[in-house]
């Protein structure tokens, strides 16, 4: 079955420290991969996406993610976090090269501590 | 250019009642997707409308129905409300139905069923 797993439900990190939010998916077909951020009382905003090409994808707000096909992972990273990065982060996958709706993980709550 | 708007912001209904949620898509977008986000979960795809036709449906019962109007705004209707329908309902608009098109999310409607 096709699924998306975010391994950490909560990640606390000190300001200016690096962070990695993990995402794994289960699929035997080609995928498109996305990371979204949700601030309190707001909708989701796209951070970055992988459709094809370079496996290292750069997004907004200094975030980047790397697609690893052999490990079926798409981990999100930021070298130095700010208080304003505190939010819920969702990994999403469209299976069969974009021909299916987005399947979201359960989310990771990133809390940046001053 | 206005973003995606949803109304109402919050709603409280009683079990067995019916509810209609509304979404205005971003200017120029012809596709609207609806998602249900239960507390502590990622969004789950309900259905998508492309140029006024249903263009895909998730694993939701028929009592979840929708419409898209000529101006591409959309409604989500839920009949015979159940307690488990309590959730944040998100709509997202895009230029097309495939996952390659970025989805722009509204702030959501928080539905509480008592």
Short mmCIF file of C-alpha atoms in Angstrom, two decimals:
data_model
loop_
_atom_site.label_atom_id
_atom_site.label_comp_id
_atom_site.label_asym_id
_atom_site.label_seq_id
_atom_site.Cartn_x
_atom_site.Cartn_y
_atom_site.Cartn_z
CA UNK A 1 0.00 0.00 0.00
CA UNK A 2 1.15 3.52 -0.73
CA UNK A 3 1.80 5.51 2.43
CA UNK A 4 3.73 8.44 3.88
CA UNK A 5 5.42 8.28 7.28
CA UNK A 6 6.79 11.21 9.23
CA UNK A 7 8.93 9.58 11.86
CA UNK A 8 8.85 12.34 14.47
CA UNK A 9 5.63 13.88 15.73
CA UNK A 10 7.50 16.62 17.63
CA UNK A 11 10.98 18.09 17.20
CA UNK A 12 12.25 20.68 19.69
CA UNK A 13 15.39 22.55 18.65
CA UNK A 14 17.28 25.59 19.89
CA UNK A 15 17.38 28.75 17.82
CA UNK A 16 20.23 28.85 15.26
CA UNK A 17 20.73 25.08 15.51
CA UNK A 18 20.29 22.82 12.45
CA UNK A 19 17.21 20.65 12.05
CA UNK A 20 16.16 17.64 10.00
CA UNK A 21 12.54 16.52 9.68
CA UNK A 22 12.23 13.00 8.37
CA UNK A 23 9.82 11.66 5.77
CA UNK A 24 9.63 8.19 4.27
CA UNK A 25 7.17 6.84 1.77
CA UNK A 26 6.14 3.42 0.56
CA UNK A 27 5.68 3.03 -3.19
CA UNK A 28 6.79 0.97 -6.15
CA UNK A 29 5.85 3.65 -8.68
CA UNK A 30 7.31 7.03 -9.50
CA UNK A 31 6.48 9.80 -7.05
CA UNK A 32 6.30 13.53 -6.75
CA UNK A 33 7.28 14.81 -3.29
CA UNK A 34 6.31 17.94 -1.38
CA UNK A 35 6.85 19.65 1.96
CA UNK A 36 4.24 22.04 3.32
CA UNK A 37 4.27 24.25 6.41
CA UNK A 38 1.21 25.17 8.47
CA UNK A 39 1.37 28.10 10.87
CA UNK A 40 -1.27 28.34 13.64
CA UNK A 41 -4.74 29.13 12.34
CA UNK A 42 -3.55 29.20 8.75
CA UNK A 43 -3.73 26.97 5.70
CA UNK A 44 -0.78 25.08 4.26
CA UNK A 45 2.01 26.80 2.36
CA UNK A 46 4.31 24.99 -0.07
CA UNK A 47 7.95 24.98 1.06
CA UNK A 48 9.44 22.95 -1.79
CA UNK A 49 8.77 20.12 -4.21
CA UNK A 50 10.59 17.41 -6.12
CA UNK A 51 9.19 16.42 -9.52
CA UNK A 52 12.33 15.30 -11.37
CA UNK A 53 15.97 16.21 -11.95
CA UNK A 54 18.36 17.12 -9.18
CA UNK A 55 17.65 15.20 -6.01
CA UNK A 56 18.58 18.20 -3.83
CA UNK A 57 15.75 20.68 -3.82
CA UNK A 58 15.90 24.18 -2.37
CA UNK A 59 12.79 25.91 -1.12
CA UNK A 60 11.64 29.04 0.61
CA UNK A 61 12.80 30.31 4.00
CA UNK A 62 16.18 28.55 3.71
CA UNK A 63 14.79 25.01 3.70
CA UNK A 64 16.06 22.22 1.46
CA UNK A 65 15.25 18.54 1.00
CA UNK A 66 16.96 15.58 -0.61
CA UNK A 67 15.18 12.82 -2.49
CA UNK A 68 16.72 9.43 -1.86
CA UNK A 69 15.08 6.86 -4.10
CA UNK A 70 16.85 3.83 -2.67
CA UNK A 71 15.80 4.73 0.86
CA UNK A 72 12.40 6.10 -0.26
CA UNK A 73 13.01 9.22 1.80
CA UNK A 74 12.60 12.96 1.39
CA UNK A 75 14.02 14.56 4.54
CA UNK A 76 13.68 18.31 5.12
CA UNK A 77 16.64 20.28 6.46
CA UNK A 78 17.54 23.77 7.56
CA UNK A 79 21.08 24.69 8.70
CA UNK A 80 19.98 27.35 11.21
CA UNK A 81 16.42 27.72 12.50
CA UNK A 82 14.65 30.84 13.73
CA UNK A 83 11.85 31.30 16.23
CA UNK A 84 9.57 32.09 13.29
CA UNK A 85 10.07 28.53 11.94
CA UNK A 86 7.92 27.16 14.76
CA UNK A 87 5.05 25.46 12.92
CA UNK A 88 3.65 22.12 11.76
CA UNK A 89 5.41 20.57 8.78
CA UNK A 90 3.77 18.07 6.44
CA UNK A 91 5.36 15.78 3.91
CA UNK A 92 3.09 14.91 0.97
CA UNK A 93 3.43 12.48 -1.92
CA UNK A 94 1.66 12.14 -5.22
CA UNK A 95 2.10 8.62 -6.53
CA UNK A 96 2.33 7.53 -10.16
CA UNK A 97 4.10 10.71 -11.22
CA UNK A 98 1.46 13.15 -10.18
CA UNK A 99 -1.59 11.28 -11.42
CA UNK A 100 -2.96 10.72 -7.95
CA UNK A 101 -4.03 13.16 -5.25
CA UNK A 102 -1.62 14.20 -2.54
CA UNK A 103 -1.20 11.80 0.38
CA UNK A 104 -0.02 13.63 3.50
CA UNK A 105 1.94 12.40 6.47
CA UNK A 106 0.67 13.07 9.98
CA UNK A 107 2.92 16.07 10.42
CA UNK A 108 5.89 17.07 12.57
CA UNK A 109 5.57 19.87 15.08
CA UNK A 110 8.80 21.92 15.01
CA UNK A 111 9.29 24.00 18.16
CA UNK A 112 12.19 26.44 18.12
CA UNK A 113 13.43 27.37 21.58
CA UNK A 114 15.08 30.73 22.26
CA UNK B 1 -4.69 39.14 -6.67
CA UNK B 2 -6.73 37.66 -3.83
CA UNK B 3 -5.83 34.36 -2.25
CA UNK B 4 -8.05 31.41 -1.42
CA UNK B 5 -10.82 32.29 1.01
CA UNK B 6 -13.14 30.02 2.96
CA UNK B 7 -16.33 30.61 4.88
CA UNK B 8 -17.35 30.32 7.56
CA UNK B 9 -14.26 30.29 9.78
CA UNK B 10 -15.87 28.23 12.51
CA UNK B 11 -19.07 26.24 12.65
CA UNK B 12 -20.83 24.18 15.31
CA UNK B 13 -23.43 21.64 14.23
CA UNK B 14 -25.39 18.84 15.85
CA UNK B 15 -25.12 15.19 14.85
CA UNK B 16 -27.49 14.40 11.98
CA UNK B 17 -27.56 17.93 10.61
CA UNK B 18 -26.28 19.06 7.22
CA UNK B 19 -23.56 21.63 6.54
CA UNK B 20 -22.29 23.61 3.56
CA UNK B 21 -18.77 25.02 3.44
CA UNK B 22 -17.64 27.51 0.81
CA UNK B 23 -14.38 28.21 -0.96
CA UNK B 24 -13.37 30.98 -3.34
CA UNK B 25 -10.43 29.99 -5.49
CA UNK B 26 -7.49 32.18 -6.33
CA UNK B 27 -7.95 34.34 -9.40
CA UNK B 28 -7.24 32.38 -12.60
CA UNK B 29 -7.42 28.95 -10.98
CA UNK B 30 -9.84 26.39 -12.42
CA UNK B 31 -9.32 23.53 -9.95
CA UNK B 32 -10.41 23.18 -6.33
CA UNK B 33 -9.47 20.32 -4.02
CA UNK B 34 -11.03 19.69 -0.61
CA UNK B 35 -9.27 18.09 2.35
CA UNK B 36 -10.31 17.02 5.84
CA UNK B 37 -7.73 17.52 8.60
CA UNK B 38 -8.65 15.81 11.86
CA UNK B 39 -6.91 16.95 15.03
CA UNK B 40 -3.31 15.77 15.09
CA UNK B 41 -3.48 14.34 11.58
CA UNK B 42 -2.40 15.37 8.12
CA UNK B 43 -4.96 16.52 5.56
CA UNK B 44 -6.93 13.76 3.80
CA UNK B 45 -8.11 14.22 0.24
CA UNK B 46 -11.91 14.33 -0.11
CA UNK B 47 -12.40 15.25 -3.79
CA UNK B 48 -11.30 17.59 -6.54
CA UNK B 49 -13.25 19.67 -9.03
CA UNK B 50 -11.80 20.71 -12.38
CA UNK B 51 -13.83 23.04 -14.59
CA UNK B 52 -17.06 22.21 -12.72
CA UNK B 53 -16.65 18.41 -12.96
CA UNK B 54 -15.56 16.03 -10.19
CA UNK B 55 -12.01 14.96 -11.07
CA UNK B 56 -11.13 12.43 -8.41
CA UNK B 57 -12.44 11.35 -5.04
CA UNK B 58 -10.84 10.03 -1.89
CA UNK B 59 -12.15 7.41 0.52
CA UNK B 60 -15.13 9.37 1.80
CA UNK B 61 -18.79 8.26 1.84
CA UNK B 62 -21.38 9.71 -0.56
CA UNK B 63 -22.78 11.99 2.13
CA UNK B 64 -19.76 14.17 1.32
CA UNK B 65 -20.63 15.95 -1.91
CA UNK B 66 -19.51 19.05 -3.71
CA UNK B 67 -20.08 21.57 -6.44
CA UNK B 68 -17.97 23.90 -8.49
CA UNK B 69 -19.51 26.99 -10.03
CA UNK B 70 -18.72 28.76 -13.33
CA UNK B 71 -16.54 31.25 -11.46
CA UNK B 72 -14.63 28.20 -10.08
CA UNK B 73 -15.68 28.78 -6.49
CA UNK B 74 -16.77 25.61 -4.74
CA UNK B 75 -18.96 24.16 -2.02
CA UNK B 76 -18.51 21.11 0.18
CA UNK B 77 -21.73 19.62 1.54
CA UNK B 78 -21.87 17.05 4.30
CA UNK B 79 -25.17 15.35 5.14
CA UNK B 80 -26.11 13.39 8.26
CA UNK B 81 -23.20 14.76 10.27
CA UNK B 82 -21.35 12.38 12.58
CA UNK B 83 -19.14 13.20 15.55
CA UNK B 84 -16.09 12.03 13.57
CA UNK B 85 -16.75 14.72 10.97
CA UNK B 86 -15.36 17.26 13.44
CA UNK B 87 -12.23 18.58 11.73
CA UNK B 88 -10.59 21.44 9.88
CA UNK B 89 -11.76 21.47 6.27
CA UNK B 90 -9.28 22.92 3.83
CA UNK B 91 -9.74 23.85 0.24
CA UNK B 92 -6.93 24.42 -2.20
CA UNK B 93 -7.03 25.92 -5.66
CA UNK B 94 -4.64 25.35 -8.55
CA UNK B 95 -4.24 25.97 -12.27
CA UNK B 96 -4.90 22.31 -13.11
CA UNK B 97 -5.73 18.95 -11.65
CA UNK B 98 -2.37 17.24 -11.67
CA UNK B 99 0.06 17.35 -8.77
CA UNK B 100 2.56 19.32 -10.85
CA UNK B 101 0.37 22.35 -10.34
CA UNK B 102 1.00 24.08 -7.01
CA UNK B 103 -1.97 24.07 -4.70
CA UNK B 104 -2.77 27.24 -2.76
CA UNK B 105 -4.58 26.55 0.48
CA UNK B 106 -7.20 28.59 2.25
CA UNK B 107 -7.18 29.05 6.06
CA UNK B 108 -9.82 26.38 6.55
CA UNK B 109 -13.20 26.01 8.21
CA UNK B 110 -13.21 24.48 11.69
CA UNK B 111 -16.31 22.25 12.00
CA UNK B 112 -17.36 20.93 15.38
CA UNK B 113 -20.12 18.31 15.55
CA UNK B 114 -21.73 17.80 18.95
#
